[in-house]
Coordinates of C-alpha atoms and ligand atoms in Angstrom, one line a residue:
M30 CA 103.4 85.2 111.8
T31 CA 106.1 86.9 113.6
G32 CA 106.3 90.5 115.1
G33 CA 102.9 90.5 117.2
T34 CA 99.6 92.1 116.6
F35 CA 98.7 95.7 116.3
E36 CA 97.5 95.7 119.9
S37 CA 100.6 93.8 121.2
V38 CA 102.9 96.3 119.5
F39 CA 101.2 99.6 120.2
G40 CA 99.1 98.8 123.3
A41 CA 95.7 99.6 121.9
P42 CA 93.3 98.2 119.2
P43 CA 93.5 99.8 115.7
E44 CA 90.9 102.5 114.7
A45 CA 90.8 101.4 111.0
V46 CA 91.8 98.4 108.9
G47 CA 92.4 98.2 105.1
Q48 CA 93.0 95.0 103.3
A49 CA 94.1 94.3 99.7
P50 CA 95.0 91.1 97.7
G51 CA 98.1 90.2 95.7
R52 CA 97.4 89.4 91.9
V53 CA 98.6 87.0 89.3
N54 CA 98.7 88.3 85.8
L55 CA 97.2 85.8 83.3
L56 CA 98.2 87.6 80.1
G57 CA 99.3 91.0 79.1
E58 CA 103.0 91.2 80.4
H59 CA 105.0 94.4 79.8
T60 CA 102.1 96.0 78.0
D61 CA 100.7 98.4 80.7
Y62 CA 103.6 100.9 80.5
N63 CA 103.0 101.0 76.8
D64 CA 99.2 101.9 77.3
G65 CA 98.1 98.4 76.4
F66 CA 95.8 95.6 77.7
V67 CA 96.3 93.3 80.8
L68 CA 94.3 90.4 82.2
P69 CA 95.1 89.8 86.0
I70 CA 93.1 88.0 88.7
A71 CA 93.4 88.6 92.4
I72 CA 94.7 85.9 94.6
A73 CA 93.6 84.8 98.0
Q74 CA 96.6 86.2 99.9
Q75 CA 96.2 89.6 101.3
T76 CA 97.8 92.4 103.0
R77 CA 96.2 93.9 106.0
V78 CA 97.1 97.5 107.3
S79 CA 95.8 98.6 110.6
V80 CA 96.2 102.3 111.7
R81 CA 95.5 104.4 114.7
R82 CA 96.1 108.1 115.4
N83 CA 99.0 108.6 117.9
A84 CA 100.1 111.7 119.9
G85 CA 102.7 112.6 117.3
P86 CA 105.0 114.0 116.1
E87 CA 106.2 110.8 114.3
F88 CA 104.6 107.9 112.4
R89 CA 105.4 104.5 113.9
L90 CA 105.3 101.6 111.4
H91 CA 105.6 98.0 112.2
A92 CA 105.8 95.2 109.6
A93 CA 104.9 91.8 111.3
E94 CA 106.5 89.4 108.7
L95 CA 109.6 91.4 108.3
D96 CA 109.8 92.0 112.2
Q97 CA 110.8 95.5 111.4
A98 CA 109.8 98.8 113.0
V99 CA 110.6 102.3 111.9
R100 CA 109.7 105.9 112.7
F101 CA 109.5 108.8 110.4
T102 CA 107.7 112.0 109.6
L103 CA 106.3 113.0 106.3
D104 CA 109.3 115.5 105.7
A105 CA 111.8 112.7 104.7
P106 CA 111.4 109.1 103.4
P107 CA 112.3 106.2 105.8
A108 CA 115.3 104.2 104.9
P109 CA 113.8 100.6 104.9
H110 CA 112.5 99.9 101.3
F111 CA 109.2 98.4 102.4
A112 CA 108.5 101.6 104.3
T113 CA 108.9 103.8 101.3
Y114 CA 105.7 102.3 99.9
V115 CA 103.7 103.2 103.0
Y116 CA 105.3 106.6 103.2
G117 CA 104.7 107.1 99.7
C118 CA 100.8 106.5 100.0
L119 CA 100.7 108.9 103.0
V120 CA 102.4 111.6 101.0
Q121 CA 100.2 111.0 97.9
A122 CA 97.0 111.0 100.0
Q123 CA 98.0 114.3 101.6
G124 CA 98.8 115.6 98.1
A125 CA 95.2 114.5 97.2
G126 CA 93.7 116.6 99.9
A127 CA 93.7 114.3 103.0
Q128 CA 94.8 115.7 106.3
V129 CA 97.0 112.8 107.4
P130 CA 97.6 112.9 111.2
P131 CA 100.8 111.0 112.8
L132 CA 99.8 107.4 113.1
D133 CA 100.7 104.0 114.4
I134 CA 100.6 101.6 111.5
H135 CA 100.9 97.8 111.5
V136 CA 101.3 95.7 108.5
A137 CA 100.4 91.8 108.2
S138 CA 100.5 90.1 105.0
D139 CA 100.5 86.6 103.5
V140 CA 101.2 87.8 99.9
P141 CA 104.5 86.1 98.8
M142 CA 107.1 88.8 98.4
G143 CA 109.6 89.3 95.6
V144 CA 108.0 86.7 93.1
G145 CA 105.9 88.8 90.9
L146 CA 102.5 88.6 92.9
S147 CA 102.5 92.4 93.6
S148 CA 103.0 92.3 97.3
S149 CA 104.1 96.0 97.0
A150 CA 100.7 97.0 95.4
A151 CA 98.8 95.0 97.9
L152 CA 100.6 97.0 100.7
E153 CA 100.1 100.4 98.9
V154 CA 96.3 99.7 98.3
A155 CA 95.8 98.3 101.8
T156 CA 97.4 101.5 103.3
L157 CA 95.2 103.8 101.3
R158 CA 92.0 101.7 102.2
A159 CA 92.9 102.1 105.8
L160 CA 93.3 105.8 105.5
R161 CA 90.1 106.1 103.5
T162 CA 88.3 104.4 106.4
L163 CA 90.1 106.3 109.1
L164 CA 89.6 109.7 107.6
S165 CA 86.4 109.1 105.6
L166 CA 88.1 110.0 102.4
D167 CA 85.9 110.0 99.1
F168 CA 88.7 108.1 97.2
D169 CA 87.3 105.7 94.9
D170 CA 88.9 102.4 94.0
V171 CA 90.5 103.8 90.7
L172 CA 91.9 106.9 92.5
I173 CA 93.3 104.6 95.1
A174 CA 95.2 102.6 92.3
Q175 CA 96.5 105.8 90.8
L176 CA 97.7 107.2 94.1
A177 CA 99.3 103.9 94.7
Q178 CA 101.1 103.8 91.4
R179 CA 102.4 107.4 92.0
A180 CA 103.8 106.4 95.4
E181 CA 105.4 103.5 93.8
I182 CA 107.0 105.6 91.1
E183 CA 107.8 108.9 93.1
Q184 CA 108.6 107.6 96.6
A185 CA 109.6 104.0 96.1
G186 CA 111.5 104.8 92.9
V187 CA 110.1 102.1 90.8
R188 CA 108.8 103.2 87.3
C189 CA 105.9 100.7 87.1
G190 CA 102.9 100.9 84.9
I191 CA 99.4 100.6 86.7
L192 CA 98.7 96.8 86.2
D193 CA 99.5 95.8 89.8
Q194 CA 97.7 98.7 91.5
M195 CA 94.5 98.4 89.6
A196 CA 94.5 94.7 90.0
S197 CA 95.0 94.9 93.8
S198 CA 92.4 97.6 93.9
L199 CA 89.7 96.3 91.5
A200 CA 90.3 92.6 90.6
D201 CA 88.4 89.8 92.2
T202 CA 89.5 86.2 92.8
R203 CA 86.9 84.4 90.7
R204 CA 87.0 86.3 87.5
A205 CA 89.9 88.0 85.5
L206 CA 89.9 91.7 85.1
L207 CA 90.3 92.9 81.5
L208 CA 91.8 96.3 81.8
D209 CA 92.8 98.9 79.1
T210 CA 95.6 100.6 80.9
R211 CA 95.2 103.7 78.6
S212 CA 91.5 104.5 79.3
L213 CA 91.3 102.5 82.4
E214 CA 88.1 100.9 81.0
R215 CA 87.6 97.5 82.4
R216 CA 85.4 94.6 82.6
F217 CA 85.3 91.2 84.3
V218 CA 86.0 88.1 82.2
D219 CA 85.1 84.6 83.2
L220 CA 87.8 82.0 83.0
P221 CA 87.1 79.2 80.5
A222 CA 84.8 76.5 82.2
G223 CA 86.6 73.6 83.9
C224 CA 89.8 75.5 84.7
E225 CA 91.8 76.5 87.6
I226 CA 94.9 78.6 88.3
L227 CA 98.2 77.2 89.5
V228 CA 101.2 79.5 90.4
L229 CA 104.7 78.1 91.0
D230 CA 107.7 80.0 92.3
S231 CA 110.8 78.9 90.3
G232 CA 113.0 79.8 93.4
V233 CA 115.1 82.2 91.3
P234 CA 115.2 85.6 92.9
R235 CA 114.5 88.5 90.5
A236 CA 118.0 89.8 90.8
L237 CA 118.1 91.9 87.6
A238 CA 114.4 92.9 87.7
E239 CA 114.9 96.6 88.4
S240 CA 117.7 97.4 85.9
G241 CA 116.2 95.1 83.2
Y242 CA 112.6 96.5 83.7
N243 CA 113.9 100.0 83.1
A244 CA 115.9 99.0 80.3
R245 CA 112.9 97.3 78.5
R246 CA 110.8 100.4 79.2
A247 CA 113.4 102.7 77.7
E248 CA 113.6 100.3 74.6
C249 CA 109.7 100.7 74.2
E250 CA 110.0 104.4 74.5
A251 CA 112.8 104.4 71.9
A252 CA 110.7 102.3 69.6
A253 CA 107.6 104.4 69.9
A254 CA 109.7 107.6 69.3
R255 CA 111.1 106.1 66.2
L256 CA 107.7 105.2 64.9
G257 CA 106.4 108.7 65.7
V258 CA 103.7 107.5 68.2
A259 CA 103.0 108.3 71.8
S260 CA 103.1 104.7 72.8
L261 CA 103.4 101.3 71.2
R262 CA 99.6 100.9 71.8
E263 CA 99.1 103.2 68.9
V264 CA 100.7 100.6 66.5
T265 CA 98.4 97.9 65.3
D266 CA 100.0 97.1 62.0
P267 CA 103.0 94.6 62.6
Q268 CA 104.5 95.6 59.3
L269 CA 105.4 99.0 60.6
L270 CA 107.9 97.3 62.9
D271 CA 110.1 96.3 59.9
S272 CA 111.7 99.8 60.0
L273 CA 113.1 99.4 63.6
P274 CA 116.4 98.1 64.3
D275 CA 116.9 95.0 66.4
P276 CA 116.3 94.6 69.4
L277 CA 113.7 97.4 69.3
R278 CA 111.7 95.4 66.5
R279 CA 111.5 92.4 68.7
R280 CA 110.6 94.4 71.9
A281 CA 107.8 96.2 70.0
R282 CA 106.7 92.9 68.4
H283 CA 106.2 91.5 71.8
V284 CA 104.0 94.4 72.9
L285 CA 101.9 94.1 69.8
T286 CA 101.4 90.4 69.8
E287 CA 100.8 90.4 73.7
N288 CA 98.1 93.0 73.3
A289 CA 96.4 90.9 70.6
R290 CA 96.6 87.9 72.8
V291 CA 94.9 89.7 75.8
L292 CA 92.0 90.7 73.5
K293 CA 91.7 87.3 72.0
A294 CA 91.7 85.5 75.4
A295 CA 89.1 87.8 76.7
T296 CA 86.7 86.6 74.1
S297 CA 87.7 82.9 74.1
S298 CA 85.7 80.6 76.1
S299 CA 87.9 77.5 75.2
A300 CA 90.4 76.5 77.8
L301 CA 92.7 75.1 74.9
D302 CA 92.7 78.4 73.1
F303 CA 93.4 80.3 76.4
G304 CA 96.3 77.9 77.1
E305 CA 97.8 78.4 73.6
L306 CA 97.7 82.2 74.1
M307 CA 99.6 81.8 77.5
N308 CA 102.2 79.5 75.8
A309 CA 102.7 81.9 72.9
S310 CA 103.1 84.7 75.5
H311 CA 105.8 82.8 77.2
A312 CA 107.7 82.2 74.0
S313 CA 107.2 86.0 73.2
L314 CA 108.6 87.1 76.7
R315 CA 111.5 84.7 76.2
D316 CA 112.6 85.4 72.6
D317 CA 111.4 88.7 71.8
Y318 CA 111.3 90.5 75.1
E319 CA 114.2 88.6 76.6
V320 CA 112.9 88.8 80.3
S321 CA 113.0 85.0 81.1
V322 CA 115.8 83.0 82.6
A323 CA 116.7 79.3 82.1
P324 CA 115.2 77.8 85.2
L325 CA 112.0 79.8 84.6
D326 CA 111.8 78.4 81.0
R327 CA 112.5 74.9 82.3
L328 CA 109.6 75.1 84.9
V329 CA 107.2 76.6 82.1
E330 CA 108.2 73.7 79.9
L331 CA 107.5 71.1 82.5
L332 CA 104.1 72.7 83.1
Q333 CA 103.3 72.9 79.3
E334 CA 104.3 69.2 78.9
H335 CA 101.9 67.9 81.6
P336 CA 98.7 66.6 80.1
G337 CA 96.6 68.4 82.8
V338 CA 97.8 71.7 81.8
Y339 CA 96.2 74.0 79.1
G340 CA 98.9 76.6 79.1
A341 CA 101.6 78.2 81.1
R342 CA 103.9 81.1 81.2
L343 CA 106.1 83.3 83.4
T344 CA 104.1 85.9 85.1
G345 CA 105.1 89.4 86.5
A346 CA 108.2 91.2 85.2
G347 CA 110.3 88.2 84.7
F348 CA 114.0 87.9 85.4
G349 CA 113.1 85.0 87.9
G350 CA 110.0 84.8 90.1
A351 CA 106.8 82.9 89.3
C352 CA 105.0 81.1 86.5
V353 CA 101.3 80.6 86.0
A354 CA 99.5 77.7 84.5
L355 CA 95.8 77.1 83.4
C356 CA 95.0 73.6 84.8
R357 CA 92.2 71.2 84.4
E358 CA 90.0 71.7 87.4
G359 CA 90.7 69.4 90.4
E360 CA 94.2 68.6 89.1
W361 CA 96.4 71.4 90.4
Q362 CA 97.9 69.5 93.4
A363 CA 98.8 66.4 91.2
I364 CA 100.2 68.7 88.5
A365 CA 102.3 70.7 91.0
D366 CA 103.7 67.6 92.7
A367 CA 104.7 66.1 89.4
V368 CA 106.1 69.1 87.9
L369 CA 108.0 70.2 91.1
A370 CA 109.6 66.7 91.3
D371 CA 110.9 67.0 87.8
Y372 CA 112.1 70.6 88.5
A373 CA 113.9 69.4 91.6
A374 CA 115.7 66.7 89.6
S375 CA 117.1 69.4 87.4
G376 CA 118.6 71.0 90.5
H377 CA 115.9 73.6 91.4
A378 CA 113.8 74.1 94.4
G379 CA 110.3 75.4 93.4
R380 CA 107.1 75.7 95.5
I381 CA 103.5 76.4 95.2
L382 CA 102.2 79.9 95.6
V383 CA 98.7 79.6 94.4
P384 CA 96.3 78.1 95.6
A385 CA 97.5 79.5 98.9
P386 CA 99.0 77.0 101.2
A387 CA 96.4 76.1 104.0
Ligands
GLA415 C1 105.7 94.7 87.2 C2 105.2 96.2 87.0 C3 103.8 96.3 86.4 C4 104.0 95.5 84.9 C5 104.6 94.1 85.1 C6 105.0 93.5 83.8 O1 104.9 93.9 87.9 O2 105.0 96.7 88.4 O3 103.5 97.6 86.1 O4 104.8 96.3 84.0 O5 105.8 94.2 85.9 O6 103.9 93.2 83.1

């Protein structure tokens, strides 16, 4: 870890600390901004935000891993992108009634960045948790997720759904969180017995993620408008999609089938069935939703071909980043070694993200 501790940077211990995990989404990709269903699980890697009131007038923010420091006030957003997430949470907390004093803020994190494991949501939720403790705010975990999502949309400028923030705020590492993103109703779901999760980074940066993500959102909104519904969640009969022109029909078909896969997985106790649903999700993201890239397809294919793997798919927004596999318990290391060696032979450098490296 670079960049020093809170005390070495600011010369005194913090008054409050907030922690929040990253997440891996097992099923339910690109469904959240369509009011649909998602099935994330928290990962062991966490972001820790420590805070202390300062004499003002500025906020002083230090990010240990990035080795970056920035000063700002709540009147104007700071320039570094990572700082807009923190700034956004402070602004949103203020909007929700908190009196936020000038603070020294220290961020430390081992959540991998830029691979689809929600490092930004972990930063947002940890920031709001630190504020909640410092100021004795009566924000519950759902409100924290909602404020975090608003910060990401309004201050960081990313039109995300609520999957990442709800997962970081409410998921746990042992059971998946089945979430209805329309009502925010949720329950924990056990993974099939005898399974464990492996997440591999494809090593492909998510270059087009932002423009591609916004384009897919716009296509879903256009499809819903043509069908005369508020969101694609309202459509359950696939035949209705026949009236849509391509590519809207395929985009909407992904959303419908993906919602169905989440609901089916949540009631399935069989690893084989769960894995099949993950494989089908990847095919749908690749062919109908078109958010995969060739190296990611290759890595997913290598995982799917391994006898110790029940199913695998890209996870997160796509366009690069990570994939997740449901593996036979006790075999993740052997699977990762074999698959990453084959992946390297095809000219790509992948790495293990989950389980967290020791
Ligand atoms: C990103 C967004 C989420 C969700 C996923 C795709 O992680 O932040 O809201 O839309 O992509 O499922």
